[in-house]
PDB file of N, CA and C in Angstrom:
ATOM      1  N   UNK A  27       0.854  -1.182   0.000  1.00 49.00           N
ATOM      2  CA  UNK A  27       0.000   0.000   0.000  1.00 49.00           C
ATOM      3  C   UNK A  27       0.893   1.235   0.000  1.00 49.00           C
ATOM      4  N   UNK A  28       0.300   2.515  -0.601  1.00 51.00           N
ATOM      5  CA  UNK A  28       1.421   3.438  -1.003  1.00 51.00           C
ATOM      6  C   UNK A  28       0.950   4.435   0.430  1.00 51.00           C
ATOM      7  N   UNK A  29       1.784   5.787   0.850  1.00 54.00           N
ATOM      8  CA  UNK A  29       1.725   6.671   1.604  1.00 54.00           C
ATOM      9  C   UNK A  29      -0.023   7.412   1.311  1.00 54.00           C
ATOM     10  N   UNK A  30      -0.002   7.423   0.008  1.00 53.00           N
ATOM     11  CA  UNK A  30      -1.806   8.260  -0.509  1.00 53.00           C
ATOM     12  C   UNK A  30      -2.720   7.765  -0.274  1.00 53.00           C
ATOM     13  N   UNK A  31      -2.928   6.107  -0.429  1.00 51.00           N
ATOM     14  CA  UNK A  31      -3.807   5.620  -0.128  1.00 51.00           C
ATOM     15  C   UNK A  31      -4.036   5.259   1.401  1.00 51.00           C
ATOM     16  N   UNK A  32      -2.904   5.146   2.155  1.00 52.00           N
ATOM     17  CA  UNK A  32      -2.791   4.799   3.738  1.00 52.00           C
ATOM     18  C   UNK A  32      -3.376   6.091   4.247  1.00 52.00           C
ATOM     19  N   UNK A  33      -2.597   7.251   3.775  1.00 54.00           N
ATOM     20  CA  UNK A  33      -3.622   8.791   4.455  1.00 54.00           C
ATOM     21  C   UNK A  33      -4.851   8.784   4.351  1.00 54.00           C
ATOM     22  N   UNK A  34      -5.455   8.471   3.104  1.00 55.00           N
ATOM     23  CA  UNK A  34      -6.829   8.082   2.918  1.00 55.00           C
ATOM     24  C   UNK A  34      -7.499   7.208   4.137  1.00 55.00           C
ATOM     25  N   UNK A  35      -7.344   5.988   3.794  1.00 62.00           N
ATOM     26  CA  UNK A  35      -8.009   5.021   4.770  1.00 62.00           C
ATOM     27  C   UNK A  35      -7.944   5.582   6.344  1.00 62.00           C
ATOM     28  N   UNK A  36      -7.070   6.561   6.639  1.00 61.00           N
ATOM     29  CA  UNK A  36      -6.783   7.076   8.255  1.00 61.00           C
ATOM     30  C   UNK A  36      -7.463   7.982   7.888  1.00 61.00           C
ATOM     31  N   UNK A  37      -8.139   8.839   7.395  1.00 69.00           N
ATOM     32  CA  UNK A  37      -8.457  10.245   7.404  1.00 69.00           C
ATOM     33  C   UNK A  37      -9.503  10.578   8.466  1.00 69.00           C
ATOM     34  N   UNK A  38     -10.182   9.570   8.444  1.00 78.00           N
ATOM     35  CA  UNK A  38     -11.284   9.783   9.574  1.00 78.00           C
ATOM     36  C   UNK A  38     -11.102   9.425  11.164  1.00 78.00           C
ATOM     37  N   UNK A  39      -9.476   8.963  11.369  1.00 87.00           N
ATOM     38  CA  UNK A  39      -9.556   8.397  12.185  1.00 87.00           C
ATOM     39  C   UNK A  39      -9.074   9.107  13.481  1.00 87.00           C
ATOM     40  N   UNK A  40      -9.311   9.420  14.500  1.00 86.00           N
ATOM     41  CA  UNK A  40      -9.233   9.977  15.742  1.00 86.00           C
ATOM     42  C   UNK A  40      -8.598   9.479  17.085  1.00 86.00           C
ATOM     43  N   UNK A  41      -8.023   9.554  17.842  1.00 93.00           N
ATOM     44  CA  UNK A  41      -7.751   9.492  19.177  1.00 93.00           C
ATOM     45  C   UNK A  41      -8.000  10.777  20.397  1.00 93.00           C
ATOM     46  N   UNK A  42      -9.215   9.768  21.087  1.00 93.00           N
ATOM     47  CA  UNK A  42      -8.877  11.118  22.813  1.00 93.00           C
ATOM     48  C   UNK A  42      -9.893  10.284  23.858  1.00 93.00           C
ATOM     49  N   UNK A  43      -9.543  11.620  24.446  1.00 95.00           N
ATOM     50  CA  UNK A  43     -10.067  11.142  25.738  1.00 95.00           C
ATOM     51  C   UNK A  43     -11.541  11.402  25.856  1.00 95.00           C
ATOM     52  N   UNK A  44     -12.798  10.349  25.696  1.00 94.00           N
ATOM     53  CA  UNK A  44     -14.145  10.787  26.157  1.00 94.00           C
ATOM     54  C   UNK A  44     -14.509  11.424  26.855  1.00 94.00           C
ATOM     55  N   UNK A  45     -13.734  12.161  27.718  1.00 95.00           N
ATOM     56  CA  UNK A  45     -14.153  12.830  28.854  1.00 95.00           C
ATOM     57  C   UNK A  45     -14.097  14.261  28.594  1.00 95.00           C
ATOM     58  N   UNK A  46     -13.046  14.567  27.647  1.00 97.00           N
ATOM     59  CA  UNK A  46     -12.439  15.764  27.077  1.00 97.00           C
ATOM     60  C   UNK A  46     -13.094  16.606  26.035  1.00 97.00           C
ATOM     61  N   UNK A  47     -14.202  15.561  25.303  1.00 96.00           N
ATOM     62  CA  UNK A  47     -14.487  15.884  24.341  1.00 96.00           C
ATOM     63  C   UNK A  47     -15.861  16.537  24.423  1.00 96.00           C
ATOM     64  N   UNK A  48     -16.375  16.681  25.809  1.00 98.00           N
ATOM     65  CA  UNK A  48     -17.670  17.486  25.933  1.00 98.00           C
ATOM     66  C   UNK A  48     -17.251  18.422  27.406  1.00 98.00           C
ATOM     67  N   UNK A  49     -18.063  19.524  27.422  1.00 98.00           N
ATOM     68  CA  UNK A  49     -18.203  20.041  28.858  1.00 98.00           C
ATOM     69  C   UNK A  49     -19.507  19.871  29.047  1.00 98.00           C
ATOM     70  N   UNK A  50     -19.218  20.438  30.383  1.00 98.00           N
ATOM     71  CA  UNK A  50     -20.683  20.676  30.977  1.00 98.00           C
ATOM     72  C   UNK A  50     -21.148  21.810  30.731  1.00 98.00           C
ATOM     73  N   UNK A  51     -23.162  22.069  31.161  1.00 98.00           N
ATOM     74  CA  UNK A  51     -23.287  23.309  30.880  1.00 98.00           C
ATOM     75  C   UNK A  51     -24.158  23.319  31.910  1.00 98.00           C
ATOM     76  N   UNK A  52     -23.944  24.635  32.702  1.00 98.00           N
ATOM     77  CA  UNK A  52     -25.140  24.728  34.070  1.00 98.00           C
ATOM     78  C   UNK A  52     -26.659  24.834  33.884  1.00 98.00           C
ATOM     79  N   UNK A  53     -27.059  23.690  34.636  1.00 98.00           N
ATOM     80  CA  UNK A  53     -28.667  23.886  34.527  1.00 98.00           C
ATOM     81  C   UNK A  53     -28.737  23.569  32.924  1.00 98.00           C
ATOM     82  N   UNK A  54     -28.056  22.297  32.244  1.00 98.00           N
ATOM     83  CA  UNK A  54     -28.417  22.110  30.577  1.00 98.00           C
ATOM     84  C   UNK A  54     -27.507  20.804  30.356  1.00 98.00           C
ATOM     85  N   UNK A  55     -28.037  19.988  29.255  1.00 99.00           N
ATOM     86  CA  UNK A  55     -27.866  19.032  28.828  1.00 99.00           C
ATOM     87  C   UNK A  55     -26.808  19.620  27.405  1.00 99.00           C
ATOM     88  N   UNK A  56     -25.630  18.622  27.442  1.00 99.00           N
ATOM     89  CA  UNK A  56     -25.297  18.893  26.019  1.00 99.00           C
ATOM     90  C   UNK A  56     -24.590  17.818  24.794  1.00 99.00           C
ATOM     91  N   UNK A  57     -24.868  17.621  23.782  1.00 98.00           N
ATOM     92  CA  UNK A  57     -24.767  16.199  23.397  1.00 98.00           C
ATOM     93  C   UNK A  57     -23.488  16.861  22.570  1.00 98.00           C
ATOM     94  N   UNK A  58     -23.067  15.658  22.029  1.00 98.00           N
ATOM     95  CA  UNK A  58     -21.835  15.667  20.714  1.00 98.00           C
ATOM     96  C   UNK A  58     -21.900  14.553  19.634  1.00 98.00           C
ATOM     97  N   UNK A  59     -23.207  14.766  18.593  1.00 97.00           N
ATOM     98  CA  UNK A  59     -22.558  13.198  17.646  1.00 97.00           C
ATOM     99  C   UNK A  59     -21.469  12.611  17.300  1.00 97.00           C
ATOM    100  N   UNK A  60     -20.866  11.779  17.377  1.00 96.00           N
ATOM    101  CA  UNK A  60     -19.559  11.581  17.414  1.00 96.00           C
ATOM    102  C   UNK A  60     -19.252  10.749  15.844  1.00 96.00           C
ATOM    103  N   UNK A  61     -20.398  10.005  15.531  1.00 94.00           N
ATOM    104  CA  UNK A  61     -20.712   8.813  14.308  1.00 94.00           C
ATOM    105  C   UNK A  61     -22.260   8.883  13.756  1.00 94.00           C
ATOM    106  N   UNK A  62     -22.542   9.557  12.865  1.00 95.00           N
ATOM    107  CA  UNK A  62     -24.308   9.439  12.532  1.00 95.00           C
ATOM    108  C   UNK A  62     -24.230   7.990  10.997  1.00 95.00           C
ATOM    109  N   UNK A  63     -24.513   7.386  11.197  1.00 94.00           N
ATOM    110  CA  UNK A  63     -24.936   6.679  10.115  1.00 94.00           C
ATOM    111  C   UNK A  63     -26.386   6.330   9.755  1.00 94.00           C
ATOM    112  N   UNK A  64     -26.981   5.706   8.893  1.00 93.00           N
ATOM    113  CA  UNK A  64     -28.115   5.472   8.273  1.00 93.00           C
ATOM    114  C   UNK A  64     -28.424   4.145   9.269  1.00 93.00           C
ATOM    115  N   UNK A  65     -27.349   3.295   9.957  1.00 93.00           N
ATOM    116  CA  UNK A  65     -28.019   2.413  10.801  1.00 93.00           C
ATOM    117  C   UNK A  65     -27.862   2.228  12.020  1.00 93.00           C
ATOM    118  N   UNK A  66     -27.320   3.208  12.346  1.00 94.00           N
ATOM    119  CA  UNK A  66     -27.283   4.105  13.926  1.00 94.00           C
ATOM    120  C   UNK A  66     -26.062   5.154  14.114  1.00 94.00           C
ATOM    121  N   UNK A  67     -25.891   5.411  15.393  1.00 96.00           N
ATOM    122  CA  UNK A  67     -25.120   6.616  15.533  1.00 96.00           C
ATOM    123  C   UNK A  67     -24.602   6.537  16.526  1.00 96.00           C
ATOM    124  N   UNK A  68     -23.719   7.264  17.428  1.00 97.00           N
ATOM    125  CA  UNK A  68     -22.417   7.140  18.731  1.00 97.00           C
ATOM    126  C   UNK A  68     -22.618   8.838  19.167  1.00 97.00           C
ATOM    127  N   UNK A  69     -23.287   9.059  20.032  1.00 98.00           N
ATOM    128  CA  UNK A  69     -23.558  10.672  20.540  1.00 98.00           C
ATOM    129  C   UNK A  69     -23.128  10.688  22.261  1.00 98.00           C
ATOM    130  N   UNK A  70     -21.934  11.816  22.035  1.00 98.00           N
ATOM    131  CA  UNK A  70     -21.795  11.665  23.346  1.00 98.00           C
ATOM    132  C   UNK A  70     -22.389  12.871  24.660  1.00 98.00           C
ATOM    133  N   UNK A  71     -22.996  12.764  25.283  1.00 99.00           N
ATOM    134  CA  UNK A  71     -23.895  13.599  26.428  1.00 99.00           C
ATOM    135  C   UNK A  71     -22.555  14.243  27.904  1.00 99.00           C
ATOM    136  N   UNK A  72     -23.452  15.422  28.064  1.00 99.00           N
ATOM    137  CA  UNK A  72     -22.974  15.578  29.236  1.00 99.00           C
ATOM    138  C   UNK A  72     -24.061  16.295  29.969  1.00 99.00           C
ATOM    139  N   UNK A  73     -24.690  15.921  31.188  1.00 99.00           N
ATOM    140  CA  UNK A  73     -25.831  16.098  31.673  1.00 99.00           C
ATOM    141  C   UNK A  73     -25.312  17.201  33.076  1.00 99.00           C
ATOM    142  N   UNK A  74     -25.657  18.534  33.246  1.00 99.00           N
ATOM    143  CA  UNK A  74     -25.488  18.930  34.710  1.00 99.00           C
ATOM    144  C   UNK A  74     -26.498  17.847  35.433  1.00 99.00           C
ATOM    145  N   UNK A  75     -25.850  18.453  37.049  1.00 98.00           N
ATOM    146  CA  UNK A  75     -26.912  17.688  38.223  1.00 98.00           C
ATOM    147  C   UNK A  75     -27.945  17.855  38.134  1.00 98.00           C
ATOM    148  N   UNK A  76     -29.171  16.627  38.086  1.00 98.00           N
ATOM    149  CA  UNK A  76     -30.549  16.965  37.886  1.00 98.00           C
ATOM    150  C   UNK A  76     -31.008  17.219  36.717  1.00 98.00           C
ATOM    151  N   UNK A  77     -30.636  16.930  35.428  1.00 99.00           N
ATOM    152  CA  UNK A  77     -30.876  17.178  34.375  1.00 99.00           C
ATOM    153  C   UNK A  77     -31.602  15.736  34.208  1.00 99.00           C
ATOM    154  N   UNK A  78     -32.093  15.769  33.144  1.00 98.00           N
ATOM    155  CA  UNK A  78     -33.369  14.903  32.981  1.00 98.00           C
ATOM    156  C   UNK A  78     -33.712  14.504  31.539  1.00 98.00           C
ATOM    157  N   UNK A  79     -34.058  13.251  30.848  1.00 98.00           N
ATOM    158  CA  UNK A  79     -34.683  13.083  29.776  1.00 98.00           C
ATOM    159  C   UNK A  79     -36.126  12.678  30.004  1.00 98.00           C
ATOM    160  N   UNK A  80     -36.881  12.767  29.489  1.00 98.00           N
ATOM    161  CA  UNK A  80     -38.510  12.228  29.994  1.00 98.00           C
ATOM    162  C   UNK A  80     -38.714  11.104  29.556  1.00 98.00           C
ATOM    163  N   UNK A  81     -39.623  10.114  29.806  1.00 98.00           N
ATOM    164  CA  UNK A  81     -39.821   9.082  29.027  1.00 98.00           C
ATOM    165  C   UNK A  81     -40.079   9.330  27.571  1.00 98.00           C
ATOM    166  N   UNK A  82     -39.115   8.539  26.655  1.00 97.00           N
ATOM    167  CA  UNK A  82     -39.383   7.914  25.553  1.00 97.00           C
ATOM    168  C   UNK A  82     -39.296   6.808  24.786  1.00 97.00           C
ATOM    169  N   UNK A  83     -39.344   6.638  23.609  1.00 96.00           N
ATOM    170  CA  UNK A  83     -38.725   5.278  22.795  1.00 96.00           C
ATOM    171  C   UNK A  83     -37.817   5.238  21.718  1.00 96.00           C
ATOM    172  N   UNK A  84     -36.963   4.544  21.431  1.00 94.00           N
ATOM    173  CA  UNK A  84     -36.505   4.505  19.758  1.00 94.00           C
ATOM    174  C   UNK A  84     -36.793   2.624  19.372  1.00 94.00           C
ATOM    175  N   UNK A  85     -36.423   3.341  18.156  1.00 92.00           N
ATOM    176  CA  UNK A  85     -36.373   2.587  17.250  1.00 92.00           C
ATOM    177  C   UNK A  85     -35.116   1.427  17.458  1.00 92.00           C
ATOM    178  N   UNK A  86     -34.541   1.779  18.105  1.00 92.00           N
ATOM    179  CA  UNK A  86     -32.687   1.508  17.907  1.00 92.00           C
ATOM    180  C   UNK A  86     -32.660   1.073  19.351  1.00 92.00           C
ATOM    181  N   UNK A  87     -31.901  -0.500  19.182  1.00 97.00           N
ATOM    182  CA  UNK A  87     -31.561  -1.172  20.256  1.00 97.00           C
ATOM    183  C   UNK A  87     -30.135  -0.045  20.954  1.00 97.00           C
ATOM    184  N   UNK A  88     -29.693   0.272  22.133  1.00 98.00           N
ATOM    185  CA  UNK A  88     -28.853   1.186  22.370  1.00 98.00           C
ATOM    186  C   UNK A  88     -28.085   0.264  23.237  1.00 98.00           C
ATOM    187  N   UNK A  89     -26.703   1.177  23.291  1.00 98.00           N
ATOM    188  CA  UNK A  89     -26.144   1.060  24.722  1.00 98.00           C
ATOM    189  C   UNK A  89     -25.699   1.886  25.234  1.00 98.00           C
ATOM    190  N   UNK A  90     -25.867   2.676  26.869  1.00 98.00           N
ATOM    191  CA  UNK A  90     -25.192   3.939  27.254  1.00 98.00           C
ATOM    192  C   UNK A  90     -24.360   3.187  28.645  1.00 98.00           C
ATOM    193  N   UNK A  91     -22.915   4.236  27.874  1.00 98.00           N
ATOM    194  CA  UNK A  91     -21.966   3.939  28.736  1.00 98.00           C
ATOM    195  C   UNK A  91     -21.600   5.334  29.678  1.00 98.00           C
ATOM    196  N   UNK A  92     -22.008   5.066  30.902  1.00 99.00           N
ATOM    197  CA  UNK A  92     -21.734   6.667  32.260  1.00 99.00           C
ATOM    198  C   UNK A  92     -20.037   6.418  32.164  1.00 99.00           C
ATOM    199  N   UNK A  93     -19.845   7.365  31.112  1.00 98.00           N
ATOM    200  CA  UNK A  93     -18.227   7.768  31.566  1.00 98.00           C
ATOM    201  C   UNK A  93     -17.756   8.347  33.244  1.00 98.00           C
ATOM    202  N   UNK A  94     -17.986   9.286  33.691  1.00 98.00           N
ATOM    203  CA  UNK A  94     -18.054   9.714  34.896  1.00 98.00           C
ATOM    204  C   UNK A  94     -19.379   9.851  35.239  1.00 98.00           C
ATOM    205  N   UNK A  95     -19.769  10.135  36.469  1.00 98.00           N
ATOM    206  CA  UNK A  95     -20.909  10.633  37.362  1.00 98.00           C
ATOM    207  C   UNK A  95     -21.822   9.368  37.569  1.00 98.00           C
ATOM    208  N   UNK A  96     -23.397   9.716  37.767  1.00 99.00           N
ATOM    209  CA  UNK A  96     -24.336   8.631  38.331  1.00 99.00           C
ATOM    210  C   UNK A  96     -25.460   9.127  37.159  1.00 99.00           C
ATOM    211  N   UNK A  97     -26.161   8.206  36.930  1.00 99.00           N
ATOM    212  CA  UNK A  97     -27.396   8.247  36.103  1.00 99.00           C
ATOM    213  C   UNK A  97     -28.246   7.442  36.421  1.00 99.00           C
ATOM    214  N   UNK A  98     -29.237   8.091  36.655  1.00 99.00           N
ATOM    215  CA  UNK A  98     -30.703   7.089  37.125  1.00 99.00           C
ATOM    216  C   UNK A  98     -31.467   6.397  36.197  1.00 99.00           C
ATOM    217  N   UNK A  99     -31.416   5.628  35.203  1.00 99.00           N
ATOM    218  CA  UNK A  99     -32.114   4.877  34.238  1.00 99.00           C
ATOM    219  C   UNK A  99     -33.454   3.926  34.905  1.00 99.00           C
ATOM    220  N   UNK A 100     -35.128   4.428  34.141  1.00 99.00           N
ATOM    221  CA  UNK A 100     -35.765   3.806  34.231  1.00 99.00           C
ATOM    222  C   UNK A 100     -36.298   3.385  33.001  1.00 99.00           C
ATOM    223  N   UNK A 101     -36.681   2.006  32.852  1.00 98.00           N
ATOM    224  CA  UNK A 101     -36.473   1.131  31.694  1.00 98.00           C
ATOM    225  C   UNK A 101     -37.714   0.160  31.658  1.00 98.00           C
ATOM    226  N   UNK A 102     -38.938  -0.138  31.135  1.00 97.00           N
ATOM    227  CA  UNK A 102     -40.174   0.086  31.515  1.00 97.00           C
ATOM    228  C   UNK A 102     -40.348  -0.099  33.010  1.00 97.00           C
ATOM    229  N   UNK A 103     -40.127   0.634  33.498  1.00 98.00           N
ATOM    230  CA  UNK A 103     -40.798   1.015  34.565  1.00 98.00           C
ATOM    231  C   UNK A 103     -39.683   0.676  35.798  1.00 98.00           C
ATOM    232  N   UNK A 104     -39.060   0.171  35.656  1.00 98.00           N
ATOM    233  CA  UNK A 104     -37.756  -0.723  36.774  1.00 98.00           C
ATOM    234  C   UNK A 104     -36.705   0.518  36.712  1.00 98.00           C
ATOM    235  N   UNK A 105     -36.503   0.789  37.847  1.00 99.00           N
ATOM    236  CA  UNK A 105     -35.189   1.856  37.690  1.00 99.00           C
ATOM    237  C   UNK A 105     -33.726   1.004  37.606  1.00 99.00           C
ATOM    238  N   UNK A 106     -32.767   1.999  37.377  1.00 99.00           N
ATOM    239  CA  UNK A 106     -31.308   1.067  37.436  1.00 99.00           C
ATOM    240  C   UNK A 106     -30.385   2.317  37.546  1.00 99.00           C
ATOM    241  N   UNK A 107     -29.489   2.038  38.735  1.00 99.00           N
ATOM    242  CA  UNK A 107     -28.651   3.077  39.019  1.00 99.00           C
ATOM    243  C   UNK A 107     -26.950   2.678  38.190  1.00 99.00           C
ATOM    244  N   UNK A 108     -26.514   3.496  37.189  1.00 99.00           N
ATOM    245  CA  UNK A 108     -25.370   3.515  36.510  1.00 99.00           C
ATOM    246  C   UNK A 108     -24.534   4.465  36.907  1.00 99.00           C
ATOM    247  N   UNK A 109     -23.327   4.130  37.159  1.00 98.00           N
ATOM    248  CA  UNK A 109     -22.165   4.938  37.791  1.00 98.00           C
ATOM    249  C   UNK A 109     -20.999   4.995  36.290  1.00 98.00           C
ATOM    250  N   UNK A 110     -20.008   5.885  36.865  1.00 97.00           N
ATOM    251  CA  UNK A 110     -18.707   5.975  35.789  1.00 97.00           C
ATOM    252  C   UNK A 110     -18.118   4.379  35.406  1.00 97.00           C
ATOM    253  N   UNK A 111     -17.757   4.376  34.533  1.00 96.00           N
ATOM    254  CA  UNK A 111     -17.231   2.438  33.470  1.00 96.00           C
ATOM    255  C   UNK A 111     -18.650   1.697  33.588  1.00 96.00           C
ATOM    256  N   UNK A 112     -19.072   1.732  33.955  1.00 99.00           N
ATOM    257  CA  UNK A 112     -20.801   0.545  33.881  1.00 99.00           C
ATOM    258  C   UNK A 112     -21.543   1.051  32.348  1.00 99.00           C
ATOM    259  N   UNK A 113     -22.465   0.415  32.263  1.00 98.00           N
ATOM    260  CA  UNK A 113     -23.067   0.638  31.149  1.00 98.00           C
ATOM    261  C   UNK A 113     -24.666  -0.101  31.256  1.00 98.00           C
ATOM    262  N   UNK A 114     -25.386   0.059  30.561  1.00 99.00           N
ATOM    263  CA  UNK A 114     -26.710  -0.392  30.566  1.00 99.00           C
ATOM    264  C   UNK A 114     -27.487  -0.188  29.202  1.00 99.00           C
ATOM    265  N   UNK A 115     -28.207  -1.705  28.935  1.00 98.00           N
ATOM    266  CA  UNK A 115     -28.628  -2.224  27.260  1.00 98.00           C
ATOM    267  C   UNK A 115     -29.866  -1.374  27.471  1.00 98.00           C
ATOM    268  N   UNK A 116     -30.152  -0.597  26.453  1.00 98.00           N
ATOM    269  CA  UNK A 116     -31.757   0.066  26.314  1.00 98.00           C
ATOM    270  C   UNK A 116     -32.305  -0.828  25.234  1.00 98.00           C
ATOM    271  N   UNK A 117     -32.882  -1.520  25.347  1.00 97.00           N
ATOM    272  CA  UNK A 117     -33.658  -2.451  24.055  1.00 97.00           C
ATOM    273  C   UNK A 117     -34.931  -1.556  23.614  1.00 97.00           C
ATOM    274  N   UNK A 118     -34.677  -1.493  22.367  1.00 96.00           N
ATOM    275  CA  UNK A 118     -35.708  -1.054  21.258  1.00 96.00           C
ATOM    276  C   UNK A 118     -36.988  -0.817  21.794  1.00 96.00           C
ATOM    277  N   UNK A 119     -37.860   0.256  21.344  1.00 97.00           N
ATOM    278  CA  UNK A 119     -38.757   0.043  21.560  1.00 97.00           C
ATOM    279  C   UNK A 119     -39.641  -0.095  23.018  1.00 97.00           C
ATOM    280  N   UNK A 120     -38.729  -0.057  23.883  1.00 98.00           N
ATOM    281  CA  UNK A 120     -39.071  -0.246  25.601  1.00 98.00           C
ATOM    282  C   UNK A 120     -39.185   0.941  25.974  1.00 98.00           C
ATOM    283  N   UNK A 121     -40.202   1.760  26.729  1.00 98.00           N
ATOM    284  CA  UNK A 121     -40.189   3.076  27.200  1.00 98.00           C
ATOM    285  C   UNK A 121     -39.263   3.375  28.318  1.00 98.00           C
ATOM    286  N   UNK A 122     -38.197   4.456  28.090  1.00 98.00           N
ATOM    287  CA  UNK A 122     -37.040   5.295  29.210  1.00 98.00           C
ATOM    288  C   UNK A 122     -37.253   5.939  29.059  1.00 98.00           C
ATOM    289  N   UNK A 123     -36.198   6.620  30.726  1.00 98.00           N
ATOM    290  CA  UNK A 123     -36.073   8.279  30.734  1.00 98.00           C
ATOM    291  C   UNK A 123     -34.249   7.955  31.499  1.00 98.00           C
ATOM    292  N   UNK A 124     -34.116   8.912  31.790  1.00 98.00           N
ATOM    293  CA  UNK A 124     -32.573   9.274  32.637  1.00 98.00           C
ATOM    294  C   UNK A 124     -33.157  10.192  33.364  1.00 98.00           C
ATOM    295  N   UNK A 125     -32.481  10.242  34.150  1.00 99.00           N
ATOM    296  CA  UNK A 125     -31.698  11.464  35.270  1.00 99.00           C
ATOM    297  C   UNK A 125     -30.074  11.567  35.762  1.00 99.00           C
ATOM    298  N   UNK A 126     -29.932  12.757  35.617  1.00 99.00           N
ATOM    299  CA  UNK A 126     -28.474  12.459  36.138  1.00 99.00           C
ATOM    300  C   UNK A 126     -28.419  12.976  37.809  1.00 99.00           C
ATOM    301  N   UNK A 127     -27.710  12.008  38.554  1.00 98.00           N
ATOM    302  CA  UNK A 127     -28.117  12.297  40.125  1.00 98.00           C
ATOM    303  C   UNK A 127     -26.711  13.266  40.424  1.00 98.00           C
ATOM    304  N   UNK A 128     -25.726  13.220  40.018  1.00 98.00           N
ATOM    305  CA  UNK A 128     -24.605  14.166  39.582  1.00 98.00           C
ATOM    306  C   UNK A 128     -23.743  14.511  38.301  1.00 98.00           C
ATOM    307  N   UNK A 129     -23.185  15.823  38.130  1.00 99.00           N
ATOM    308  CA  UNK A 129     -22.700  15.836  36.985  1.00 99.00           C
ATOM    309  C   UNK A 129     -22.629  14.624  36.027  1.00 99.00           C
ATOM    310  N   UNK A 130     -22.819  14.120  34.887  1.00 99.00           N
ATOM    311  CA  UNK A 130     -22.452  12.739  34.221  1.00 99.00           C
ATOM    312  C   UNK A 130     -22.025  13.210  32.860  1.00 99.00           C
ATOM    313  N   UNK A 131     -20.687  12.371  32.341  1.00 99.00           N
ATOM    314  CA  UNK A 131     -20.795  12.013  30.930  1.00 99.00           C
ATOM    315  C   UNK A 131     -21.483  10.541  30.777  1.00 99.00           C
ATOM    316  N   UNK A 132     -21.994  10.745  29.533  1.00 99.00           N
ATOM    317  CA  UNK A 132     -22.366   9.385  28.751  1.00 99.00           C
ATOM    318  C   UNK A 132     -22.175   9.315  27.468  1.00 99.00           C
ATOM    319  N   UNK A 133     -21.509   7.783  26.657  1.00 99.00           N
ATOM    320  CA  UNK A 133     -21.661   7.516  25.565  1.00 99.00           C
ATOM    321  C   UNK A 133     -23.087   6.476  25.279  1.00 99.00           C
ATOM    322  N   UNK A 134     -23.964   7.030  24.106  1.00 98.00           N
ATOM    323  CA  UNK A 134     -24.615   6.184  23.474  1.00 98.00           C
ATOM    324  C   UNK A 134     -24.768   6.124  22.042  1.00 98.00           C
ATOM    325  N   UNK A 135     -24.738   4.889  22.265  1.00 98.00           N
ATOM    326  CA  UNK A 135     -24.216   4.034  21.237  1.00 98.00           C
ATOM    327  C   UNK A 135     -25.369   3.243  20.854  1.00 98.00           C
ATOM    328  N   UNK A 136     -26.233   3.249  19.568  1.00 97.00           N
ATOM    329  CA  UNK A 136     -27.643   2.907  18.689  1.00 97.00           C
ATOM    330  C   UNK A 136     -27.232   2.327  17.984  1.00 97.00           C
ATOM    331  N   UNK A 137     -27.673   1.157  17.726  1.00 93.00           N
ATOM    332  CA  UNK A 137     -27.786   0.310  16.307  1.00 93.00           C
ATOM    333  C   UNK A 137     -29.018  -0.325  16.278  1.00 93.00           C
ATOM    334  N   UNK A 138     -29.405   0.399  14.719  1.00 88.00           N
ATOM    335  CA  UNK A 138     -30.776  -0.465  14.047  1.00 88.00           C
ATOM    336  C   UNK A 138     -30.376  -2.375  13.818  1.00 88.00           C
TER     337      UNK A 138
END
């Protein structure tokens, strides 16, 4: 393989730190798509304390990973407390919400 085509195939490619790559914002939620594709996407969140999603649904089996902080996940109806490195499966179609019980990052991660 030559030097042109190797730059190519790397062009998209990235290194850092998840943690680095969002701030916080007081009293506000703030996301970062990181990957959008046609059969899911990689968006990364950073929730102040007490910030909140309401119940909803997707389409898209997920997974959210709490980089730092605590997140309150309820998942039809069963709560589940997620801390920083843990993670938790949102299956398709099942009604959630979040809360964040302190500052939190999160990665989620959707695939149709």
């Amino acid at each position: 393989m030559d030097k042109e085509n190797n730059q190519q195939e790397t062009a998209d490619v990235n290194v850092a730190k998840l943690s680095d790559e969002i701030q916080y914002q007081d009293s506000g939620i703030v996301s970062k798509q990181l990957i959008k594709k046609s059969n899911g996407n990689i968006t990364l969140f950073a929730f102040d304390k007490g910030e909140s999603l309401t119940e909803h649904t997707s389409s898209f089996d997920a997974v959210a990973q709490v980089i730092e902080g605590e997140m309150k996940f309820t998942i039809g109806g069963k709560p589940y407390q997620v801390k920083g490195s843990e993670f938790i499966n949102l299956p398709a179609n099942i009604p959630h919400s979040l809360s964040a019980k302190e500052k939190t990052k999160m990665l989620l991660i959707m695939i149709k």
